[in-house]
Tab-separated table of C-alpha atoms in Angstrom:
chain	number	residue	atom	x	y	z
R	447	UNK	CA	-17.364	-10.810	57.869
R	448	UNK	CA	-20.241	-8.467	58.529
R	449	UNK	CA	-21.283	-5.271	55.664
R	450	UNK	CA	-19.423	-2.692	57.893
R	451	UNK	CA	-15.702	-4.573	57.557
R	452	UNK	CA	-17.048	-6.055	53.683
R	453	UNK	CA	-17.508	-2.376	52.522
R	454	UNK	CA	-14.069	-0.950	54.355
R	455	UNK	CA	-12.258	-3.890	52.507
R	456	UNK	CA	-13.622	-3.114	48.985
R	457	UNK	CA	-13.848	0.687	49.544
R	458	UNK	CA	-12.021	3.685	46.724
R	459	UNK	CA	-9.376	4.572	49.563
R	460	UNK	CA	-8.424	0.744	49.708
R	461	UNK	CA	-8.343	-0.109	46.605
R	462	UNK	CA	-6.488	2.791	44.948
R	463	UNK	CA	-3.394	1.386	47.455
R	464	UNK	CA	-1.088	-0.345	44.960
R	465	UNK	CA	2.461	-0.239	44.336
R	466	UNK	CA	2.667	2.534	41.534
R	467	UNK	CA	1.008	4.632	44.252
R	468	UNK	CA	3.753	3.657	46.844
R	469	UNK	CA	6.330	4.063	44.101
R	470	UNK	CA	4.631	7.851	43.283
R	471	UNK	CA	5.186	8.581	46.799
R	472	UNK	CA	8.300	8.037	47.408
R	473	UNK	CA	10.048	9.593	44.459
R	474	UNK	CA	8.803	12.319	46.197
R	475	UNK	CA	9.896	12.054	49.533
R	476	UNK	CA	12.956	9.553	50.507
R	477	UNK	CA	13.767	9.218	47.022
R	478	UNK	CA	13.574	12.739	46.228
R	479	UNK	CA	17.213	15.111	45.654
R	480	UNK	CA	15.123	18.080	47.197
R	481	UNK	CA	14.082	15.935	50.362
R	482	UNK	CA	17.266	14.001	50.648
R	483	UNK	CA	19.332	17.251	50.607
R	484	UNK	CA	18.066	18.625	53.680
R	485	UNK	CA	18.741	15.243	55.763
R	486	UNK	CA	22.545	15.720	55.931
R	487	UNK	CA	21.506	19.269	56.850
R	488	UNK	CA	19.312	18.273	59.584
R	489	UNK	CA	22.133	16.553	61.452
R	490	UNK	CA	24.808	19.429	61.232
R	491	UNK	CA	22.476	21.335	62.702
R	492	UNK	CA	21.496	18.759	65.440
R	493	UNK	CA	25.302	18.958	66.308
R	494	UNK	CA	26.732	16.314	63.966
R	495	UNK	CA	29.858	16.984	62.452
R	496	UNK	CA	32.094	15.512	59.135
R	497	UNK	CA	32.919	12.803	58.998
R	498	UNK	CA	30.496	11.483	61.375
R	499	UNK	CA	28.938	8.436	59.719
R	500	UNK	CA	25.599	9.606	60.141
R	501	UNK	CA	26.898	12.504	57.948
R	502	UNK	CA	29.017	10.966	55.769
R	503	UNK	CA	25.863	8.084	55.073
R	504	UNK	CA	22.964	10.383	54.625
R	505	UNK	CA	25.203	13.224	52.399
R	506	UNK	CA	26.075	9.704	50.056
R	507	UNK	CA	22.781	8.638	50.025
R	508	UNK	CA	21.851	12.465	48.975
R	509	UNK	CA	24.732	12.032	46.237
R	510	UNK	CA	23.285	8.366	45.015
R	511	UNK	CA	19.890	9.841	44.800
R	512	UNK	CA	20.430	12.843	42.614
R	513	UNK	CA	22.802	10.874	40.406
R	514	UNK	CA	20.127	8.613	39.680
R	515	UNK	CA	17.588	11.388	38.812
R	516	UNK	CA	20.189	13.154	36.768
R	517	UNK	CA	21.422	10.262	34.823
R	518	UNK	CA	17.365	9.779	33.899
R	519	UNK	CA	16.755	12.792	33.000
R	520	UNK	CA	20.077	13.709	30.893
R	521	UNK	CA	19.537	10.125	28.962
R	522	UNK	CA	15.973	11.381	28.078
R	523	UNK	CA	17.562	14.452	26.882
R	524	UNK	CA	20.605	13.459	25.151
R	525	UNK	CA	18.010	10.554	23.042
R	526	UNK	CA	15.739	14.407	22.212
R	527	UNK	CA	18.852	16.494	21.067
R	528	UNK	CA	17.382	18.750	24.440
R	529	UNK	CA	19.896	21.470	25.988
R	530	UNK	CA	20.751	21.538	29.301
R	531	UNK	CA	19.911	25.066	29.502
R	532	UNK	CA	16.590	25.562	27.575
R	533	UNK	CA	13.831	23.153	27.606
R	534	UNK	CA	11.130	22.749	24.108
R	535	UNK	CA	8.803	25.628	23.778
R	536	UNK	CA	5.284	25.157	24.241
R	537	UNK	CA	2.988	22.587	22.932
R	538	UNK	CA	0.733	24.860	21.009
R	539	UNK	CA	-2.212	22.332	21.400
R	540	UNK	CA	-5.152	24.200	19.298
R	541	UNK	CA	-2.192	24.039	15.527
R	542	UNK	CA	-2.480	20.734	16.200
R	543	UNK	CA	-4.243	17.939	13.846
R	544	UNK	CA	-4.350	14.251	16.147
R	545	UNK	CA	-5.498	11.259	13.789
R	546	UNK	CA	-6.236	8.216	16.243
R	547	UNK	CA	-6.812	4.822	15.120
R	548	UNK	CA	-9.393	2.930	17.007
R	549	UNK	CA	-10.971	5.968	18.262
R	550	UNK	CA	-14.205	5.515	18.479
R	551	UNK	CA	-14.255	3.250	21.881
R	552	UNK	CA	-11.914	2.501	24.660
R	553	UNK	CA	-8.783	4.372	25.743
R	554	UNK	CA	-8.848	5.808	21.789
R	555	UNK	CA	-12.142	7.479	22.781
R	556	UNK	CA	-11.590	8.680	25.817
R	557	UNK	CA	-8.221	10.617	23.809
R	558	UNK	CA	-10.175	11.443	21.393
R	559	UNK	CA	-12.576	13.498	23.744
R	560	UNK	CA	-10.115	14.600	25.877
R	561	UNK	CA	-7.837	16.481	23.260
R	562	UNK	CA	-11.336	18.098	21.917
R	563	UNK	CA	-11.745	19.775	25.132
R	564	UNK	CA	-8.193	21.067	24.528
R	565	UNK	CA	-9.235	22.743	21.010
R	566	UNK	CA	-7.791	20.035	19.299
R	567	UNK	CA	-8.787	18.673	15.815
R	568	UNK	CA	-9.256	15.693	15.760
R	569	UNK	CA	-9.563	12.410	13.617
R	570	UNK	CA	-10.994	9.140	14.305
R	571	UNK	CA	-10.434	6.299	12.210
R	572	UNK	CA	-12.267	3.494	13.070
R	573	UNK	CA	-15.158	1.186	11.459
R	574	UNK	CA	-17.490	1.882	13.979
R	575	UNK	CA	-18.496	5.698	14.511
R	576	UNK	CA	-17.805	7.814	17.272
R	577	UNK	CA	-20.639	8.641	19.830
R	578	UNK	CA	-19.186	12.317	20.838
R	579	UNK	CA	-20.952	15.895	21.289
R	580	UNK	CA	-17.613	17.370	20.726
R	581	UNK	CA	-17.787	19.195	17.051
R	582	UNK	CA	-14.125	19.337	16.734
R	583	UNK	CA	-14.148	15.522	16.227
R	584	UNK	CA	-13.897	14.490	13.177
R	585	UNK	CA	-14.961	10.430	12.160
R	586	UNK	CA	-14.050	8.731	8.615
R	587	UNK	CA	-14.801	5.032	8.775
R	588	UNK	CA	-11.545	3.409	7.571
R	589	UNK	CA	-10.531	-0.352	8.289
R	590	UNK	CA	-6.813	0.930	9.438
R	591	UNK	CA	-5.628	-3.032	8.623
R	592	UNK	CA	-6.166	-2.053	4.579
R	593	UNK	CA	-3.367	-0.068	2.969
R	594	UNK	CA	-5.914	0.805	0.375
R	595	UNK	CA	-8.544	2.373	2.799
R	596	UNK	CA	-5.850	3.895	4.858
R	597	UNK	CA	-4.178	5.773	1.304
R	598	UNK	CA	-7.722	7.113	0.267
R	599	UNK	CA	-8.847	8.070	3.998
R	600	UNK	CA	-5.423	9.999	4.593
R	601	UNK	CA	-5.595	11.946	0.808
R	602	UNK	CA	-9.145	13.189	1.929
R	603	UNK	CA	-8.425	13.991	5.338
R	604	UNK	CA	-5.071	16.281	4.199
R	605	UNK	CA	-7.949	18.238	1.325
R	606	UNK	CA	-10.342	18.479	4.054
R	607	UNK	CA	-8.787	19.177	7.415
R	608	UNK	CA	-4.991	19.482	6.547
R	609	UNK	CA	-1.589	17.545	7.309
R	610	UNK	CA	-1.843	15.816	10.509
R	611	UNK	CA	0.756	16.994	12.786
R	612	UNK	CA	0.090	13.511	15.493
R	613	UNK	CA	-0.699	9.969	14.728
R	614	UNK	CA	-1.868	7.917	17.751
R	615	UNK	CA	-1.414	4.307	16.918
R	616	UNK	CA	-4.029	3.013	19.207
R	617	UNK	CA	-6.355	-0.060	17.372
R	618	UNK	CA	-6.027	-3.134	18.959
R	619	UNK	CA	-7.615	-6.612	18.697
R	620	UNK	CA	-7.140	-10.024	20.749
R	621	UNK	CA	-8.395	-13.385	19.707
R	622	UNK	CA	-7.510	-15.409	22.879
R	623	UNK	CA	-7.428	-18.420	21.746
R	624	UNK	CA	-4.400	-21.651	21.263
R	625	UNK	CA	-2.481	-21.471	18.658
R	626	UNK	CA	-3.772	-24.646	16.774
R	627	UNK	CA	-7.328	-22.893	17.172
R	628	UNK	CA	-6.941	-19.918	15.338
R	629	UNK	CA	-8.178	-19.636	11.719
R	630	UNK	CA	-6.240	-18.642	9.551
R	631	UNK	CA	-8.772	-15.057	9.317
R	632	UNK	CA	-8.030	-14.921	13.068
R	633	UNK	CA	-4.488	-14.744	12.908
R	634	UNK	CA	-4.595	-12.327	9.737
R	635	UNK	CA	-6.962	-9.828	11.757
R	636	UNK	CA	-4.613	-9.470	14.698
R	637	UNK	CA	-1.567	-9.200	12.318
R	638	UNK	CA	-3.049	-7.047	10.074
R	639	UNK	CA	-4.859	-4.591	13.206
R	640	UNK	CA	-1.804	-4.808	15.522
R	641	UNK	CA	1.423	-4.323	13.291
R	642	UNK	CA	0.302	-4.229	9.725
R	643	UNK	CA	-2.082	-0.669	10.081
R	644	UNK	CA	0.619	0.924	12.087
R	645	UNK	CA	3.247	1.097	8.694
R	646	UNK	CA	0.653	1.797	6.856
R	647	UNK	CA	-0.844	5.007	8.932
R	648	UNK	CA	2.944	5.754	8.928
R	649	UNK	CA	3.399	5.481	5.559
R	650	UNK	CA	0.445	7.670	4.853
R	651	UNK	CA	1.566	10.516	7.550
R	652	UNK	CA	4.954	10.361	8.382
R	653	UNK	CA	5.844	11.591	4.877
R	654	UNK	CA	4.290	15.190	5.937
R	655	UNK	CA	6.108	15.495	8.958
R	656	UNK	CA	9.640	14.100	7.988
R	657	UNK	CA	9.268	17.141	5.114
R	658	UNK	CA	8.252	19.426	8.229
R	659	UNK	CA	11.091	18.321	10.371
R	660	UNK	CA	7.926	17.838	13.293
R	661	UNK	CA	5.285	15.435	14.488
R	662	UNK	CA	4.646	12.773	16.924
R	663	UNK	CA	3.711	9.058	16.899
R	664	UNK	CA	2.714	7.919	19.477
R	665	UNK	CA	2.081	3.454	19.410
R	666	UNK	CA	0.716	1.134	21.982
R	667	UNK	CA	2.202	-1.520	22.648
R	668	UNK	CA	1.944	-4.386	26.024
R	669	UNK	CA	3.883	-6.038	27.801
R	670	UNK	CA	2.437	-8.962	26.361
R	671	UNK	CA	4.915	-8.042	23.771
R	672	UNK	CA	8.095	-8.520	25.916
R	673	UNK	CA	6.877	-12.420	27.501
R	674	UNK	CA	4.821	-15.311	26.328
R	675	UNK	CA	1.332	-16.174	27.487
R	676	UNK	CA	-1.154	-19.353	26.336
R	677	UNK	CA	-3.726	-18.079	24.204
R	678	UNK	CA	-1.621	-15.298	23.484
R	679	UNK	CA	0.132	-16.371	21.063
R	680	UNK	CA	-0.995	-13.820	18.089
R	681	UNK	CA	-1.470	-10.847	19.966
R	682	UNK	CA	2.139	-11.447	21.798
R	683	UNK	CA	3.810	-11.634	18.698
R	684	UNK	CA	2.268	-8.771	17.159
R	685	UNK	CA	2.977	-6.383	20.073
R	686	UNK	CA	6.486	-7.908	19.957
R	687	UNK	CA	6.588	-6.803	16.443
R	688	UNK	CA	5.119	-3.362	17.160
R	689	UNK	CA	8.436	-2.869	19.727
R	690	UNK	CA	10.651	-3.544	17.269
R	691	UNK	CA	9.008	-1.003	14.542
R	692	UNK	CA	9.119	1.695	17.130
R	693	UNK	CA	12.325	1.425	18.272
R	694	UNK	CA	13.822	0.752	14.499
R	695	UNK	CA	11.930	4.012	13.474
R	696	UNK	CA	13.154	5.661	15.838
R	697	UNK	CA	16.758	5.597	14.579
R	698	UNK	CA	15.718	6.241	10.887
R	699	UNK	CA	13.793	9.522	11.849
R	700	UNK	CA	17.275	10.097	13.799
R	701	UNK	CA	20.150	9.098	11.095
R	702	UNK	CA	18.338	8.246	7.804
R	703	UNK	CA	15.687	11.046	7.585
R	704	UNK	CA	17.194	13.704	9.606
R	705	UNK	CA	14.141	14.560	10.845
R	706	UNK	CA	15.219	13.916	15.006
R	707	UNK	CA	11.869	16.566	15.720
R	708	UNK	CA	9.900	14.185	14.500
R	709	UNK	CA	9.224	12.386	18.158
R	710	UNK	CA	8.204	8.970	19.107
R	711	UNK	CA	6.345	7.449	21.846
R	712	UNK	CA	6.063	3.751	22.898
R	713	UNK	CA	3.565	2.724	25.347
R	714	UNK	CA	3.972	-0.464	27.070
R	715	UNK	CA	1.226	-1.258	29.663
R	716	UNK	CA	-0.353	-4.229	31.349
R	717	UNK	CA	-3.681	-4.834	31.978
R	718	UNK	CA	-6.126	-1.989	30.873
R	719	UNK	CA	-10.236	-1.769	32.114
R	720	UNK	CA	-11.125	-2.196	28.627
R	721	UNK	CA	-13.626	-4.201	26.734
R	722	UNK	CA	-10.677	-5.730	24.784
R	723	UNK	CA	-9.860	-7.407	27.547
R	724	UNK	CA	-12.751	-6.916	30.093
R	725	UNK	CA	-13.242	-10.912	29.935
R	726	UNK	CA	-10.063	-11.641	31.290
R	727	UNK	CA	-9.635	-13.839	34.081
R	728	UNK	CA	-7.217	-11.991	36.784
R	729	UNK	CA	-5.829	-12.575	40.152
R	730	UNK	CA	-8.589	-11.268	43.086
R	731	UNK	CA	-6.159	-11.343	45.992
R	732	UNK	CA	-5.180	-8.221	47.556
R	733	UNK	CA	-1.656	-9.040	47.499
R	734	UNK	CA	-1.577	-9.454	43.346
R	735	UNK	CA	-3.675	-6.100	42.865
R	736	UNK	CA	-1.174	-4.431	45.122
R	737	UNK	CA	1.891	-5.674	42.913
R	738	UNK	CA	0.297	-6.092	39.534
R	739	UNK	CA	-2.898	-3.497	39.306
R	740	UNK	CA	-5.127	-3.030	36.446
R	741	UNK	CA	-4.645	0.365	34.689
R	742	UNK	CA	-7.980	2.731	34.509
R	743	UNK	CA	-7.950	4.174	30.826
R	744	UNK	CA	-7.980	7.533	32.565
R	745	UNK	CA	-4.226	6.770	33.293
R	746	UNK	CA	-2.850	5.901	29.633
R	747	UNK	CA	-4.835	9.169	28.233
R	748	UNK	CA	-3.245	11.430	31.258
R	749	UNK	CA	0.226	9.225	30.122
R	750	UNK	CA	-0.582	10.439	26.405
R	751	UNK	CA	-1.152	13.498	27.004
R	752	UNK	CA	1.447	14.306	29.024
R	753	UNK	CA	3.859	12.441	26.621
R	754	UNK	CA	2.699	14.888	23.765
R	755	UNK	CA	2.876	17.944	26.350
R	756	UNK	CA	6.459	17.245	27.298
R	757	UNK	CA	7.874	17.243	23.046
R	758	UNK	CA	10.119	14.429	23.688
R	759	UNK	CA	10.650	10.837	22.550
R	760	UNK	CA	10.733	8.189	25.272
R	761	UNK	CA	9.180	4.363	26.358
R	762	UNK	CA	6.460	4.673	28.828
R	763	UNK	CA	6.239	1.700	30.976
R	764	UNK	CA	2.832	1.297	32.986
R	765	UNK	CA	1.910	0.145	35.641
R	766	UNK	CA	5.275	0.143	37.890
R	767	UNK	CA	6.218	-3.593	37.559
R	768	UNK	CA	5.925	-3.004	33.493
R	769	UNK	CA	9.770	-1.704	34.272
R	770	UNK	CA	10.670	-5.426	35.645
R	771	UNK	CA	9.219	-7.128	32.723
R	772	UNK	CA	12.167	-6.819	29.721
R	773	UNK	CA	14.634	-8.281	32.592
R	774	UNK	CA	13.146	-11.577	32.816
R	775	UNK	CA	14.542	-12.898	28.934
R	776	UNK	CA	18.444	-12.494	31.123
R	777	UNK	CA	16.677	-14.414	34.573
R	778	UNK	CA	17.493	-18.486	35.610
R	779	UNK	CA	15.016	-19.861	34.086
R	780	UNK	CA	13.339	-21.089	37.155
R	781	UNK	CA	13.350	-17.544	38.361
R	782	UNK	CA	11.284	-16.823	34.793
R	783	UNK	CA	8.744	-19.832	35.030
R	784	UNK	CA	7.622	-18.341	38.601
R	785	UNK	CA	7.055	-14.753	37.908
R	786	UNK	CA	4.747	-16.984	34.941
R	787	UNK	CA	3.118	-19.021	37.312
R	788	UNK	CA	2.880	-15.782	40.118
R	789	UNK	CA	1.137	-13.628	37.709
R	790	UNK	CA	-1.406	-16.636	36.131
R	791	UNK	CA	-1.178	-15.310	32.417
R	792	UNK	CA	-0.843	-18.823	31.205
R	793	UNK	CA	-4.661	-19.354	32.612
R	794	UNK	CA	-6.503	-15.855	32.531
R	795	UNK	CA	-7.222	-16.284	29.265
R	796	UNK	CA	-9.795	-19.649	29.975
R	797	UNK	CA	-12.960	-18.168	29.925
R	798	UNK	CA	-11.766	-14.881	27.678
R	799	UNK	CA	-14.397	-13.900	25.531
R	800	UNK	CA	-13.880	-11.880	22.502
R	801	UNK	CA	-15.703	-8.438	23.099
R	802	UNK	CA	-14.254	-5.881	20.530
R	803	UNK	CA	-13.473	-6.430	17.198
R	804	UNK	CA	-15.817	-9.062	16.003
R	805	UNK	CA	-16.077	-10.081	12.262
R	806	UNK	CA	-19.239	-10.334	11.143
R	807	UNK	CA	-18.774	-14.446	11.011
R	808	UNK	CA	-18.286	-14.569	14.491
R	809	UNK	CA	-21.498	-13.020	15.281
R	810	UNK	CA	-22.880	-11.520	18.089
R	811	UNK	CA	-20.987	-11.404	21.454
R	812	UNK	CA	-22.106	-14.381	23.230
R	813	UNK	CA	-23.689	-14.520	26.978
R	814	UNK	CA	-21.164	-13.782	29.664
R	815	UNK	CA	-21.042	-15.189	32.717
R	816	UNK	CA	-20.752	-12.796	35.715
R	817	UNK	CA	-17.465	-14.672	37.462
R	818	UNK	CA	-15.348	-13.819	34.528
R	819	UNK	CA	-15.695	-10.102	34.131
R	820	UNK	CA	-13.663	-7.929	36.239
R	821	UNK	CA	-14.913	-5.780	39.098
């Protein structure tokens, strides 16, 4: 292969081809009620007459698409008390006070900045400070995985800034290691990062806005969370755990609390260009990064965002296949033990590295070898 074909092969237009884009398309287009509508209409015109099967096929397929965007959008808006007449006012972005765990790097950071732009206050708790020019930003080193720093953290950040009116559950830590390898200090870190700090952020916040009958928590879940991988075996059940809390909360704010305006978001998403997992060892063929792409952290902050724009409670599944995952627990299980050995999760953990998140036992990040980080 000479440079000419090498750089067509591995060039932006290329590689941005995946199925969510395919998927994004066609919504769109033959999948859309608009577009669909007008194909029925195409043949009348063209001479075609009821009941004509070429009619009578197209006009169903018309009927089959709308239902399916109707029954979508009327479940998200039966699950948000919504009317079917008047949608949620405007977000009024610059009232707004945004705490984010795990803010200082990653897909927190990249929030973080992008709300400030937006007017936003917002607050970073993380033990590591923020590198930001924005002075809307606010940092208060808190370990988010200690009830104790959490309780004093939230107290000053009500006297100083006010009652946060968003908490974006977005710390995260992975160990990748077996299960008869982990210490018992590695195990209690990914507990205590990945479930425990979420009830206790909600326990110091959620008071405020049940009270206020408003608010949004938004937490990040994977689908690591819905399936089992080697050398997954903390991080998996924490996520797991994480699911469960959302989706449990969500019914309290709904019948215990009476606070439904309180809204809830659950992210579930694959494989994110992060330095959490930026040692990962991943599938290079064209034909797995078509199916099963890699998320840029661009896309879960425009996902945020957009979740906080819209007002409304909901799961967020990304990438595409994310949709697919919860259905494997009901498939033969041969059927499930070949998606497992299709996507190579029990294996792209071999050479993982831990990046973010080190104690100060572990020590440094060791020397990484060039064939194990992603491109």
């Amino acid at each position: 292969m000479d440079d000419h074909e090498q750089s067509y092969e591995t060039g932006p237009i290329f590689d941005a081809l995946d199925i969510d884009l395919v998927v994004k398309v066609l919504s769109h287009t033959a999948f859309s009620p608009f577009f669909t509508f007008f194909i029925p209409v195409f043949y009348y015109f063209q001479g075609a007459r009821w009941p004509d099967s070429v009619i009578v096929l197209s006009a169903g397929f018309c009927a089959a698409t709308s239902l399916f965007w109707f029954v979508k959008w009327y479940s998200r808006l039966f699950r948000n008390q919504g009317s079917l007449l008047f949608g949620p006012g405007p977000f009024d972005w610059g009232e707004q006070i945004v705490v984010i765990t795990g803010g200082s790097s990653g897909i927190g950071e990249l929030i973080a900045n992008t709300l400030a732009v937006r007017n936003v206050t917002v607050v970073v708790l993380d033990v590591n400070p923020i590198v930001t020019e924005n002075y809307n930003i606010t940092y208060y080193k808190c370990d988010v995985s200690q009830w104790e720093e959490v309780e004093a953290i939230s107290k000053q950040i009500v006297e100083e800034l006010g009652h946060p009116t968003v908490l974006i559950n977005n710390a995260g830590v992975v160990q990748g290691k077996l299960l008869l390898d982990l210490t018992p200090e590695d195990i209690q870190q990914t507990l205590s990062v990945n479930t425990l700090a979420h009830f206790w952020t909600l326990k110091a916040f959620l008071p405020e806005m049940i009270k206020n009958k408003t608010g949004h928590i938004i937490n990040m879940s994977s689908v690591a969370g819905m399936v089992g991988m080697a050398k997954m075996i903390d991080y998996n059940a924490s996520k797991a755990a994480l699911i469960s809390l959302h989706e449990s909360l969500r019914y309290e704010l709904d019948h215990q609390y009476n606070a439904p305006g309180v809204r809830t978001t659950l992210l579930i998403a694959g494989h994110i260009l992060t330095p959490l997992f930026s040692t990962v060892r991943l599938s290079q063929s064209r034909l797995y990064k078509f199916f099963v792409p890699s998320l840029a952290p661009i896309t879960i902050a425009k996902a945020v965002i957009a979740a906080l724009d819209e007002q409304h409670s909901r799961v967020i599944y990304l990438p595409f296949y994310a949709h697919f995952v919860p259905y494997l627990w009901v498939m033969p299980s041969f059927i499930r033990d070949f998606a497992q050995w299709l996507s190579g999760c029990d294996y792209a953990m071999d050479d993982f590295v831990k990046v973010s998140g080190r104690r100060p036992e572990e020590g440094p990040v060791p020397e990484i070898r060039n064939d194990t980080k992603n491109d």
